[in-house]
PDB file of N, CA and C in Angstrom:
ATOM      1  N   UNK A   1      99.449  88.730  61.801  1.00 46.00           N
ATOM      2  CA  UNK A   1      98.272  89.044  62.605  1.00 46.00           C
ATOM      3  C   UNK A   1      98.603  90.260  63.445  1.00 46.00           C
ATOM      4  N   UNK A   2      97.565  91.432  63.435  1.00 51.00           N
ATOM      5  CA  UNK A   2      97.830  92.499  64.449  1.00 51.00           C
ATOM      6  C   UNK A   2      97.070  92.455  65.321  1.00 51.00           C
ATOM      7  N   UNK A   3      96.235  92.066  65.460  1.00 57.00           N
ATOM      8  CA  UNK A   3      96.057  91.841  66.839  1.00 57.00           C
ATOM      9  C   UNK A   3      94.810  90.435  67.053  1.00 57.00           C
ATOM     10  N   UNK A   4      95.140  89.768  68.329  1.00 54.00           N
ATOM     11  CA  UNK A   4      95.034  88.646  68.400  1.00 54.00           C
ATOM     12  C   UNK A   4      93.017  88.644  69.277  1.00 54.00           C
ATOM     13  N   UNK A   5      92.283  88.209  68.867  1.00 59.00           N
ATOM     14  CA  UNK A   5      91.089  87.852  69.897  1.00 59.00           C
ATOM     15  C   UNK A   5      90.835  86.737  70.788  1.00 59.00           C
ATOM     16  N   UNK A   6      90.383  86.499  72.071  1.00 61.00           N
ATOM     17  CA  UNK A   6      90.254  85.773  72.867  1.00 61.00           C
ATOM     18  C   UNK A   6      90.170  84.008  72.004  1.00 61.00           C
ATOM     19  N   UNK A   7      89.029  83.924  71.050  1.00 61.00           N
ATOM     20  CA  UNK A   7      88.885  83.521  70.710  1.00 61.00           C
ATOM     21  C   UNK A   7      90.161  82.238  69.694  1.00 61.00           C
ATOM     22  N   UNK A   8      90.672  83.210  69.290  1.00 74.00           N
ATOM     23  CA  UNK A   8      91.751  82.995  68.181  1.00 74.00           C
ATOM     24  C   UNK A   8      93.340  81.996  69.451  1.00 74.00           C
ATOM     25  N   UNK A   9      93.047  82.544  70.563  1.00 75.00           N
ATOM     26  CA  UNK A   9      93.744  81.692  71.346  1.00 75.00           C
ATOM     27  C   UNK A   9      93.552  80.454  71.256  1.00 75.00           C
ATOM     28  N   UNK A  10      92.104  79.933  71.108  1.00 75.00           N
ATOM     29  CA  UNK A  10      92.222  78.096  71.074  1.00 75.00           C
ATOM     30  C   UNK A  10      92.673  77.748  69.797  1.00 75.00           C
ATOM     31  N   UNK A  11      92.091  78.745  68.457  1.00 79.00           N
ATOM     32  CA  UNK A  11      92.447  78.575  67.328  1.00 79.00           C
ATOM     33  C   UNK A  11      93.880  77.628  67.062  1.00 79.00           C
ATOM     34  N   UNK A  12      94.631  78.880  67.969  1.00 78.00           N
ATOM     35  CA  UNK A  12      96.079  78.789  67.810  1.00 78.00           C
ATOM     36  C   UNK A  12      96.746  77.664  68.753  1.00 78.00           C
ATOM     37  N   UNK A  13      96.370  77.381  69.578  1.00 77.00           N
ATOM     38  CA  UNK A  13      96.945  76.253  70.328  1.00 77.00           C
ATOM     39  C   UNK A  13      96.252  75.240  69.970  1.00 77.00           C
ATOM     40  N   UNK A  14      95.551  74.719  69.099  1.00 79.00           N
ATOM     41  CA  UNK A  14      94.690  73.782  68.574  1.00 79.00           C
ATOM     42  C   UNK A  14      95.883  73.219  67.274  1.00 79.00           C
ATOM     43  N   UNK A  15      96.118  74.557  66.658  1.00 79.00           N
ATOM     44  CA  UNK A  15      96.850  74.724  65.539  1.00 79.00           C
ATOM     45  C   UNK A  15      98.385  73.854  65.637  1.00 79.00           C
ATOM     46  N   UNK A  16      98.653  74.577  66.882  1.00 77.00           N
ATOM     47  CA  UNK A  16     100.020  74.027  67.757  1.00 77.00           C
ATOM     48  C   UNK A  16      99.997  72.312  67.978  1.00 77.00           C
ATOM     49  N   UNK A  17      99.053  72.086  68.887  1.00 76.00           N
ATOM     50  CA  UNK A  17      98.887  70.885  68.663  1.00 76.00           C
ATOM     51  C   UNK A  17      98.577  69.925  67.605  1.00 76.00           C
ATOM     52  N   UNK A  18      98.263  70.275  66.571  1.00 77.00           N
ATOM     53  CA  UNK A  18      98.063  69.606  65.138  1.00 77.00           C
ATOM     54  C   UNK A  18     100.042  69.045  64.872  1.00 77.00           C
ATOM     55  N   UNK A  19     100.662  70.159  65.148  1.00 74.00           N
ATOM     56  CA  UNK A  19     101.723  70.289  64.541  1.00 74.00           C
ATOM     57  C   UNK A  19     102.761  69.984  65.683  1.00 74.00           C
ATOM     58  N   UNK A  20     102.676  69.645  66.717  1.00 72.00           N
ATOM     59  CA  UNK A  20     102.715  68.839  67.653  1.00 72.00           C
ATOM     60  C   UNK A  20     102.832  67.216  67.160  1.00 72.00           C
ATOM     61  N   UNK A  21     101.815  66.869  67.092  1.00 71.00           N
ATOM     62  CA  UNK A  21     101.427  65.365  66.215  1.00 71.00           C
ATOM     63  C   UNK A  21     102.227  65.262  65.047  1.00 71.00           C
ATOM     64  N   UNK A  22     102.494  65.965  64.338  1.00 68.00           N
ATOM     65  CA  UNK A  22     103.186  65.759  63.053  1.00 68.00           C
ATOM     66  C   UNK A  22     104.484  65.789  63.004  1.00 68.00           C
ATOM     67  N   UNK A  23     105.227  66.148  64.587  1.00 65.00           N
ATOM     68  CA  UNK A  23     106.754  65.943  64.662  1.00 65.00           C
ATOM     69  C   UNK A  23     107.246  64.132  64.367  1.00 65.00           C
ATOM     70  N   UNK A  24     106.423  63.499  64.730  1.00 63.00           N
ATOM     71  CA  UNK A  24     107.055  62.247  64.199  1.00 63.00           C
ATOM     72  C   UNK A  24     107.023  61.606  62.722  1.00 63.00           C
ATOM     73  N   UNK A  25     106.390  62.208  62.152  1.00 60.00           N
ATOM     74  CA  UNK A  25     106.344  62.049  60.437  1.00 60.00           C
ATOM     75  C   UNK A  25     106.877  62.988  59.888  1.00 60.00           C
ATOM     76  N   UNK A  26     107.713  63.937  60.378  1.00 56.00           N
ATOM     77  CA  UNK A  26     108.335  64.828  59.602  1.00 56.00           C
ATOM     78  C   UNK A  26     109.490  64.522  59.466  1.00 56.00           C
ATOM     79  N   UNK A  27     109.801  64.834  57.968  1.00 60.00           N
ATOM     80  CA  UNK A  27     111.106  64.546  57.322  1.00 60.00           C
ATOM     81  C   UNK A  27     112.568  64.916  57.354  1.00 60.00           C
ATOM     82  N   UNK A  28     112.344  66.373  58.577  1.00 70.00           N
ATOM     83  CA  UNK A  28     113.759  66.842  58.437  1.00 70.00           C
ATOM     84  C   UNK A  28     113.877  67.852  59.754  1.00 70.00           C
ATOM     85  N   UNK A  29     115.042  67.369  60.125  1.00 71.00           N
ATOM     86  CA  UNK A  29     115.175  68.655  61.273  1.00 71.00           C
ATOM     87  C   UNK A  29     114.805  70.369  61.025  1.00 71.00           C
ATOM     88  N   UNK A  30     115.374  70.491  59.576  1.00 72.00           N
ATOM     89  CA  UNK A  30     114.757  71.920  59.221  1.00 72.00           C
ATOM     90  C   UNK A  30     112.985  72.221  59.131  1.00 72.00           C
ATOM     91  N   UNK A  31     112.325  70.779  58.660  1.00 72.00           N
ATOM     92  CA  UNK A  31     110.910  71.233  59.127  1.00 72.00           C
ATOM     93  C   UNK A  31     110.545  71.694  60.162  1.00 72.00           C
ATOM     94  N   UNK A  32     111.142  70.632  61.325  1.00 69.00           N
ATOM     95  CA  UNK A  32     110.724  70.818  62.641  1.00 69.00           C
ATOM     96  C   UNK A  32     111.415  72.403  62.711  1.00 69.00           C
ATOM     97  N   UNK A  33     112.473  73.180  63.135  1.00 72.00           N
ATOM     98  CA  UNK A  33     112.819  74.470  62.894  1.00 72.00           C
ATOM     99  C   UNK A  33     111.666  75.098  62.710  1.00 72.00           C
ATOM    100  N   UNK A  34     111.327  74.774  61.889  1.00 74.00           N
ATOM    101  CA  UNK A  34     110.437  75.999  61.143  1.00 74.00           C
ATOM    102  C   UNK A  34     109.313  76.247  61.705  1.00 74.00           C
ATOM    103  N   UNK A  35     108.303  74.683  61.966  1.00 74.00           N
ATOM    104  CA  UNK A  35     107.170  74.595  63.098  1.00 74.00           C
ATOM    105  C   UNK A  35     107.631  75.471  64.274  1.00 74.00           C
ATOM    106  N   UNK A  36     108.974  75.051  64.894  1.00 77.00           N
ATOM    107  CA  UNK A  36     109.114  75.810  66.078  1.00 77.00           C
ATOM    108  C   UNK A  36     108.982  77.329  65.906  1.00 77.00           C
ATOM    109  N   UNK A  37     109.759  78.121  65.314  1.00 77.00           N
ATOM    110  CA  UNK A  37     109.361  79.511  64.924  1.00 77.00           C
ATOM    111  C   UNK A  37     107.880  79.742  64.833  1.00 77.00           C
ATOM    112  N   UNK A  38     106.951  79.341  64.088  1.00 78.00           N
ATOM    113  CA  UNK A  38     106.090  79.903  63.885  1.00 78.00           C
ATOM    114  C   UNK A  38     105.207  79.632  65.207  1.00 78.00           C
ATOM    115  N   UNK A  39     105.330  78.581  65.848  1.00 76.00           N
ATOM    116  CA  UNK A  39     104.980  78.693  67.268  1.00 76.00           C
ATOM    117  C   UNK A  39     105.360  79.600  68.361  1.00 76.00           C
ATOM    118  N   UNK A  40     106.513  79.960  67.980  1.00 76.00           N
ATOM    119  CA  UNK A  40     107.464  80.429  68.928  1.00 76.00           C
ATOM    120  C   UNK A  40     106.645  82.061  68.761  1.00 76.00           C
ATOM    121  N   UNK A  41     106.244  82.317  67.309  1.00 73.00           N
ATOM    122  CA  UNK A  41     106.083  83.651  66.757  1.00 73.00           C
ATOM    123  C   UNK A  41     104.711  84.006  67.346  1.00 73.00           C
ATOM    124  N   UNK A  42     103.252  83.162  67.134  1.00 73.00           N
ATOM    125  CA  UNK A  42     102.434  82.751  67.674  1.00 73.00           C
ATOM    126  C   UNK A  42     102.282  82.719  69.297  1.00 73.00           C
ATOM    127  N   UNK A  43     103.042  82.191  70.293  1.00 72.00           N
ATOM    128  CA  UNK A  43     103.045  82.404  71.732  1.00 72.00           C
ATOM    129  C   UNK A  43     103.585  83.657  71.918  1.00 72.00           C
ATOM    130  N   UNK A  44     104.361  84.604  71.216  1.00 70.00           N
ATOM    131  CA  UNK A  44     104.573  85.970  71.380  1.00 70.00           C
ATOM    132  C   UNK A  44     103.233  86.884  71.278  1.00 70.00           C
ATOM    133  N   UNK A  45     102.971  86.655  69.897  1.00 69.00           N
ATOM    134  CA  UNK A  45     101.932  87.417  69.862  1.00 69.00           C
ATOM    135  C   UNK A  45     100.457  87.278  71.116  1.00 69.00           C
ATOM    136  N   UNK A  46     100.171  86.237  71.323  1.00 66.00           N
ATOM    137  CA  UNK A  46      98.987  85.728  72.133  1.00 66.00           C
ATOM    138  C   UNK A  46      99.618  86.634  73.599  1.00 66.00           C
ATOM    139  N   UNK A  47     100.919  86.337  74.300  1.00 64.00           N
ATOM    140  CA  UNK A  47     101.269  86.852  75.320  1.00 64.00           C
ATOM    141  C   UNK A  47     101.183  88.816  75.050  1.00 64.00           C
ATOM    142  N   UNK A  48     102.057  89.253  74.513  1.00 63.00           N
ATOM    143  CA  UNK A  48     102.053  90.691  74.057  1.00 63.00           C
ATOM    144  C   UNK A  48     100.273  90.731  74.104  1.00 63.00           C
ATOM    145  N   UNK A  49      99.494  90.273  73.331  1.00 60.00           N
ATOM    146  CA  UNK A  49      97.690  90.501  73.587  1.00 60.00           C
ATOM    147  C   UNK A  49      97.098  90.676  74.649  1.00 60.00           C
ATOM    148  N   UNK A  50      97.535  89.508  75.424  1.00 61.00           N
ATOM    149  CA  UNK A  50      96.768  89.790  76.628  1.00 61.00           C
ATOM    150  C   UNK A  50      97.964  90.419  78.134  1.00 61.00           C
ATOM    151  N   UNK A  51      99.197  91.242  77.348  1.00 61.00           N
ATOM    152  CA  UNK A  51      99.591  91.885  78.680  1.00 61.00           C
ATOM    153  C   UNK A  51      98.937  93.679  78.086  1.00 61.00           C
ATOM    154  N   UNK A  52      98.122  93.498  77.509  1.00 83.00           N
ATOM    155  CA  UNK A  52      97.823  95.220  76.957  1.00 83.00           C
ATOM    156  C   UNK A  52      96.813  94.893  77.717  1.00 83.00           C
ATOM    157  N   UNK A  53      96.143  96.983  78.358  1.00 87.00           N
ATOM    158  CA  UNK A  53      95.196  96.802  79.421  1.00 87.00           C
ATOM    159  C   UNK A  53      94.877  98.010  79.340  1.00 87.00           C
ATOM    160  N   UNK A  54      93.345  98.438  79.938  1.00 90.00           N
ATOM    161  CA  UNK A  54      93.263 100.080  79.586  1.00 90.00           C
ATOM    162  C   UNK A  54      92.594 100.061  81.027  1.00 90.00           C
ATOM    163  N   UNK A  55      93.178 101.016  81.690  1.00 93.00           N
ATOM    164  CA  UNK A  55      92.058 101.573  83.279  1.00 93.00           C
ATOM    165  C   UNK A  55      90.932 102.510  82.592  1.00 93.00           C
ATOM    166  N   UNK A  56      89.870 102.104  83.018  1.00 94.00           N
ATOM    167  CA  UNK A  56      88.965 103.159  82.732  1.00 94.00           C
ATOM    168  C   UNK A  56      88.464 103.612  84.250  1.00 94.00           C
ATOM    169  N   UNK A  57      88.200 104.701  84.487  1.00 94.00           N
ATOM    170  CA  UNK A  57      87.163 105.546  85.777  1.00 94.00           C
ATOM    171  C   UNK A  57      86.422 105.712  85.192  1.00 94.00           C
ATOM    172  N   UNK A  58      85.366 104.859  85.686  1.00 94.00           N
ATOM    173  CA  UNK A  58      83.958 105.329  85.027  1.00 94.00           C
ATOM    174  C   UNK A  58      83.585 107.284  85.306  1.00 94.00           C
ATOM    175  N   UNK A  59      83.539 107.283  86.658  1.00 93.00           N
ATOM    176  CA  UNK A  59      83.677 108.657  87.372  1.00 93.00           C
ATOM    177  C   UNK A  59      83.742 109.695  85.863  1.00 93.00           C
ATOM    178  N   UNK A  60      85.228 109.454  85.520  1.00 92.00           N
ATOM    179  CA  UNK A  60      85.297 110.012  83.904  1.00 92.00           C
ATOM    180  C   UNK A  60      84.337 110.627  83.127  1.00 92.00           C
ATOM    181  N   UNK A  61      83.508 109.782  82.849  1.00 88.00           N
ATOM    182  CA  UNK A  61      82.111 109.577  81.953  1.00 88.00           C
ATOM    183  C   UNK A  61      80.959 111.069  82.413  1.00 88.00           C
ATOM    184  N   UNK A  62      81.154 110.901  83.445  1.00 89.00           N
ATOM    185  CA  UNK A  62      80.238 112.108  84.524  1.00 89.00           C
ATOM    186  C   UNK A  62      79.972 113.542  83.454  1.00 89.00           C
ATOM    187  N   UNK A  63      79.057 114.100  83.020  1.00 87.00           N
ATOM    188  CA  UNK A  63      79.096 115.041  82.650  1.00 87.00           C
ATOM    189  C   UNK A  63      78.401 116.327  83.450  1.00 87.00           C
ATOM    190  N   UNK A  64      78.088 115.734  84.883  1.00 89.00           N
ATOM    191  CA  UNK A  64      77.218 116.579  85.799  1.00 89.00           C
ATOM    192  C   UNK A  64      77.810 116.051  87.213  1.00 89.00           C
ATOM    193  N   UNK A  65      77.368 116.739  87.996  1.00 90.00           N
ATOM    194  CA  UNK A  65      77.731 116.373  89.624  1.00 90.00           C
ATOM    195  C   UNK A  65      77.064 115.592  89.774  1.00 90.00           C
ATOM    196  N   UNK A  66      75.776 114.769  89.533  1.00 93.00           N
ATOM    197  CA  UNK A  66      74.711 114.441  90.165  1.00 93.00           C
ATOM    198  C   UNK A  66      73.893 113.670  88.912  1.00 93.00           C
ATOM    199  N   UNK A  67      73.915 112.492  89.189  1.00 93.00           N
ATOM    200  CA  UNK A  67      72.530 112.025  88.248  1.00 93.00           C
ATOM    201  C   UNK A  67      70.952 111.801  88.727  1.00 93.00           C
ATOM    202  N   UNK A  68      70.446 112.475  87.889  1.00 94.00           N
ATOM    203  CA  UNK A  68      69.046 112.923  88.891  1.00 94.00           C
ATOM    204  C   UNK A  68      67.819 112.293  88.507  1.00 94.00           C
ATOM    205  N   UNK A  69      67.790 112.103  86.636  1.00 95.00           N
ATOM    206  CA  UNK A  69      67.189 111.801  85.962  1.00 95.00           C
ATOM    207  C   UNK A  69      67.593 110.386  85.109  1.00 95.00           C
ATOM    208  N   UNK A  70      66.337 109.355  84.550  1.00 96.00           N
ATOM    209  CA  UNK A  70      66.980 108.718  83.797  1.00 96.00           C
ATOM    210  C   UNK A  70      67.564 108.782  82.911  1.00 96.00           C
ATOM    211  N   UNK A  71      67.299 109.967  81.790  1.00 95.00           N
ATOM    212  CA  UNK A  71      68.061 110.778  81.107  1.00 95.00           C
ATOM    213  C   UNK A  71      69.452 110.489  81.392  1.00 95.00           C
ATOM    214  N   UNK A  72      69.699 111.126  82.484  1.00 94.00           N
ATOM    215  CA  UNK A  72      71.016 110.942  83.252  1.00 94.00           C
ATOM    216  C   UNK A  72      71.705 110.238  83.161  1.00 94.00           C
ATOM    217  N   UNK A  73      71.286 109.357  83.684  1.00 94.00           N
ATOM    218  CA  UNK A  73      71.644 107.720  83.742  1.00 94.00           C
ATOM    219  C   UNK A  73      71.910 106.921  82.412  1.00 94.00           C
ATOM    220  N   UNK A  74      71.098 107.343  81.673  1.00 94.00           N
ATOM    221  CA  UNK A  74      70.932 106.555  80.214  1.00 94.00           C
ATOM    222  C   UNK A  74      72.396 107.377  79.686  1.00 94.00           C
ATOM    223  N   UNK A  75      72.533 109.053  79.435  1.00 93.00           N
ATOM    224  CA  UNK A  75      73.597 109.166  79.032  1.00 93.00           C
ATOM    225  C   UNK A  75      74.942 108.794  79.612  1.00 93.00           C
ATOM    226  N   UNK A  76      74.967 108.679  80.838  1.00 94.00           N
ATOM    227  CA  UNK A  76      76.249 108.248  81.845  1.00 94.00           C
ATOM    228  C   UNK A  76      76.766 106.325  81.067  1.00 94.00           C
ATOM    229  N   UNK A  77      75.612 105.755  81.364  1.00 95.00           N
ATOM    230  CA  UNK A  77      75.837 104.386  81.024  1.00 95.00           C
ATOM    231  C   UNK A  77      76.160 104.115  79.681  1.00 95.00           C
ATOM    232  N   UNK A  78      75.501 105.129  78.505  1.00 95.00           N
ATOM    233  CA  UNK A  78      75.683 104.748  76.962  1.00 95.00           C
ATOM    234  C   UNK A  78      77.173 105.130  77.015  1.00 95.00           C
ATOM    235  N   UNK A  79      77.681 106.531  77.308  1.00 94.00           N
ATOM    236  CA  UNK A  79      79.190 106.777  77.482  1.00 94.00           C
ATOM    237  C   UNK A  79      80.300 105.827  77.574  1.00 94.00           C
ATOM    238  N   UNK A  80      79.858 105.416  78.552  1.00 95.00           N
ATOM    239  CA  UNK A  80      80.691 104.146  79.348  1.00 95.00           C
ATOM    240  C   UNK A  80      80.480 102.757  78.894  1.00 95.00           C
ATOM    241  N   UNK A  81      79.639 102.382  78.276  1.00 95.00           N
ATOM    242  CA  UNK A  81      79.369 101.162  77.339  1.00 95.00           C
ATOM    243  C   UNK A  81      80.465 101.623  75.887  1.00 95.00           C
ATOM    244  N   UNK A  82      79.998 102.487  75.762  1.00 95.00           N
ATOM    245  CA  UNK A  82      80.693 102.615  74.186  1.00 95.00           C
ATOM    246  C   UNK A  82      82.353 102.876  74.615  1.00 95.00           C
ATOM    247  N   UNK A  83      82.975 103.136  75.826  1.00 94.00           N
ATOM    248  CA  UNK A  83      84.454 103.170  75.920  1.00 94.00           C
ATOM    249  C   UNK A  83      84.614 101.755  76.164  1.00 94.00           C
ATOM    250  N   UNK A  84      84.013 101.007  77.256  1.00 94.00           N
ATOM    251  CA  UNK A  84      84.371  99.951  77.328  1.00 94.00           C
ATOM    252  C   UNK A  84      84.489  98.732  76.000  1.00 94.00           C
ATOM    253  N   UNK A  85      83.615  99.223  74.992  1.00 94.00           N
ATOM    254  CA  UNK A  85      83.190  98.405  73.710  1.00 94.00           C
ATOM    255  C   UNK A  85      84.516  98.619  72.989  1.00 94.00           C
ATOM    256  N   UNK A  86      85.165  99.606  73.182  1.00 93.00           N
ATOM    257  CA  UNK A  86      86.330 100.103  72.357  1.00 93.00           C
ATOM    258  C   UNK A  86      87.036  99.600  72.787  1.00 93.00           C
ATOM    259  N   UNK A  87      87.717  99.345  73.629  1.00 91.00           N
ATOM    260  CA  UNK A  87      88.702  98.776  74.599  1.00 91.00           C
ATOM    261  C   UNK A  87      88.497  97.545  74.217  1.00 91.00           C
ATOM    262  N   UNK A  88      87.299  96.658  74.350  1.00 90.00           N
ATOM    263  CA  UNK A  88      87.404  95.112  73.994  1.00 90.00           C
ATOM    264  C   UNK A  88      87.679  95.266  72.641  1.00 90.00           C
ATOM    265  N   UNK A  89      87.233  95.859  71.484  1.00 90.00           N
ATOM    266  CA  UNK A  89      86.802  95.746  70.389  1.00 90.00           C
ATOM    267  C   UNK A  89      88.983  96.068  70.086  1.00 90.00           C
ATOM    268  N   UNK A  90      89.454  96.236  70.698  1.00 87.00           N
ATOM    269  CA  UNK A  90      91.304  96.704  70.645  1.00 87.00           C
ATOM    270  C   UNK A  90      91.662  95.398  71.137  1.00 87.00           C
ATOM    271  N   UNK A  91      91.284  94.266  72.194  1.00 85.00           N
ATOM    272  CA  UNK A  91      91.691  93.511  72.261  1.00 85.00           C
ATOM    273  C   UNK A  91      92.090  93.299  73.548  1.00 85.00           C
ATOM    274  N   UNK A  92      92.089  94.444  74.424  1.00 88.00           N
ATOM    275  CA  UNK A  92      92.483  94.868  75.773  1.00 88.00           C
ATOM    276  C   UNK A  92      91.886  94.240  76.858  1.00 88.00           C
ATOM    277  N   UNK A  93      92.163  93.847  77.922  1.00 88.00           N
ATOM    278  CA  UNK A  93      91.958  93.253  79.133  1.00 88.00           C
ATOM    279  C   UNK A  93      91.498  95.192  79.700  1.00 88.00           C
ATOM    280  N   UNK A  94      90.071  95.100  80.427  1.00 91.00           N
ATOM    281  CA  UNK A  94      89.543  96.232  81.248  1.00 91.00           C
ATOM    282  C   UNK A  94      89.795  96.274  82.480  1.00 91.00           C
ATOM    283  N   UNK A  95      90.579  96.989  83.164  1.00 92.00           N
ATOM    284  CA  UNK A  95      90.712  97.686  85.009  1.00 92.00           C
ATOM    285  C   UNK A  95      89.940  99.015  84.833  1.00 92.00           C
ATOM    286  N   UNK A  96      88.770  98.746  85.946  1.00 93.00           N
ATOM    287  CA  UNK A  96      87.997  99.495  86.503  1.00 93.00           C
ATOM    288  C   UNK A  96      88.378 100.172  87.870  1.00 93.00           C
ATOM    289  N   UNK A  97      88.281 101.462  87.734  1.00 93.00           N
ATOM    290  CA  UNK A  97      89.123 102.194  88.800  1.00 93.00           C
ATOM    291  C   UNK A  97      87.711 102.841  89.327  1.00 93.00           C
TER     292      UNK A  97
END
């Protein structure tokens, strides 16, 4: 997996816990091993996901001193919708500066 979605977090600890339950019917210390890794591999990835982060300044977006018109406004806000969309759409936690 390259990169992980909010979503895919319960997935995966849902997953965990399945396999959780199944340590007492399992047949061999090397199973259990193996569950552990891929958990182990799994809580890496989920952590590494959500320590990535992008600052955006909206300010940035500004293509004039002054918004005067809705025009204005409409282009300032579409700008800044579509960076912020990118940023989630990467997987990133947003800081607004």
């Amino acid at each position: 997996i390259n990169s992980i979605k909010m979503p895919d977090v319960a997935d995966i600890m849902k997953s965990t816990l399945v396999q959780i339950e199944q340590i007492p019917t399992m047949k061999s210390i090397a199973e259990i091993k193996v569950m552990e890794n891929d958990v182990s591999n799994d809580i890496t990835k989920v952590s590494d996901n959500l320590s990535q982060s992008k600052t955006i300044r909206p300010a940035d977006f500004l293509t004039k001193p002054y918004l005067e018109t809705k025009d204005d406004i409409d282009e300032f806000l579409n700008e800044l919708q579509t960076e912020l969309e990118h940023a989630v759409n990467e997987n990133k936690r947003i800081k607004i500066q």
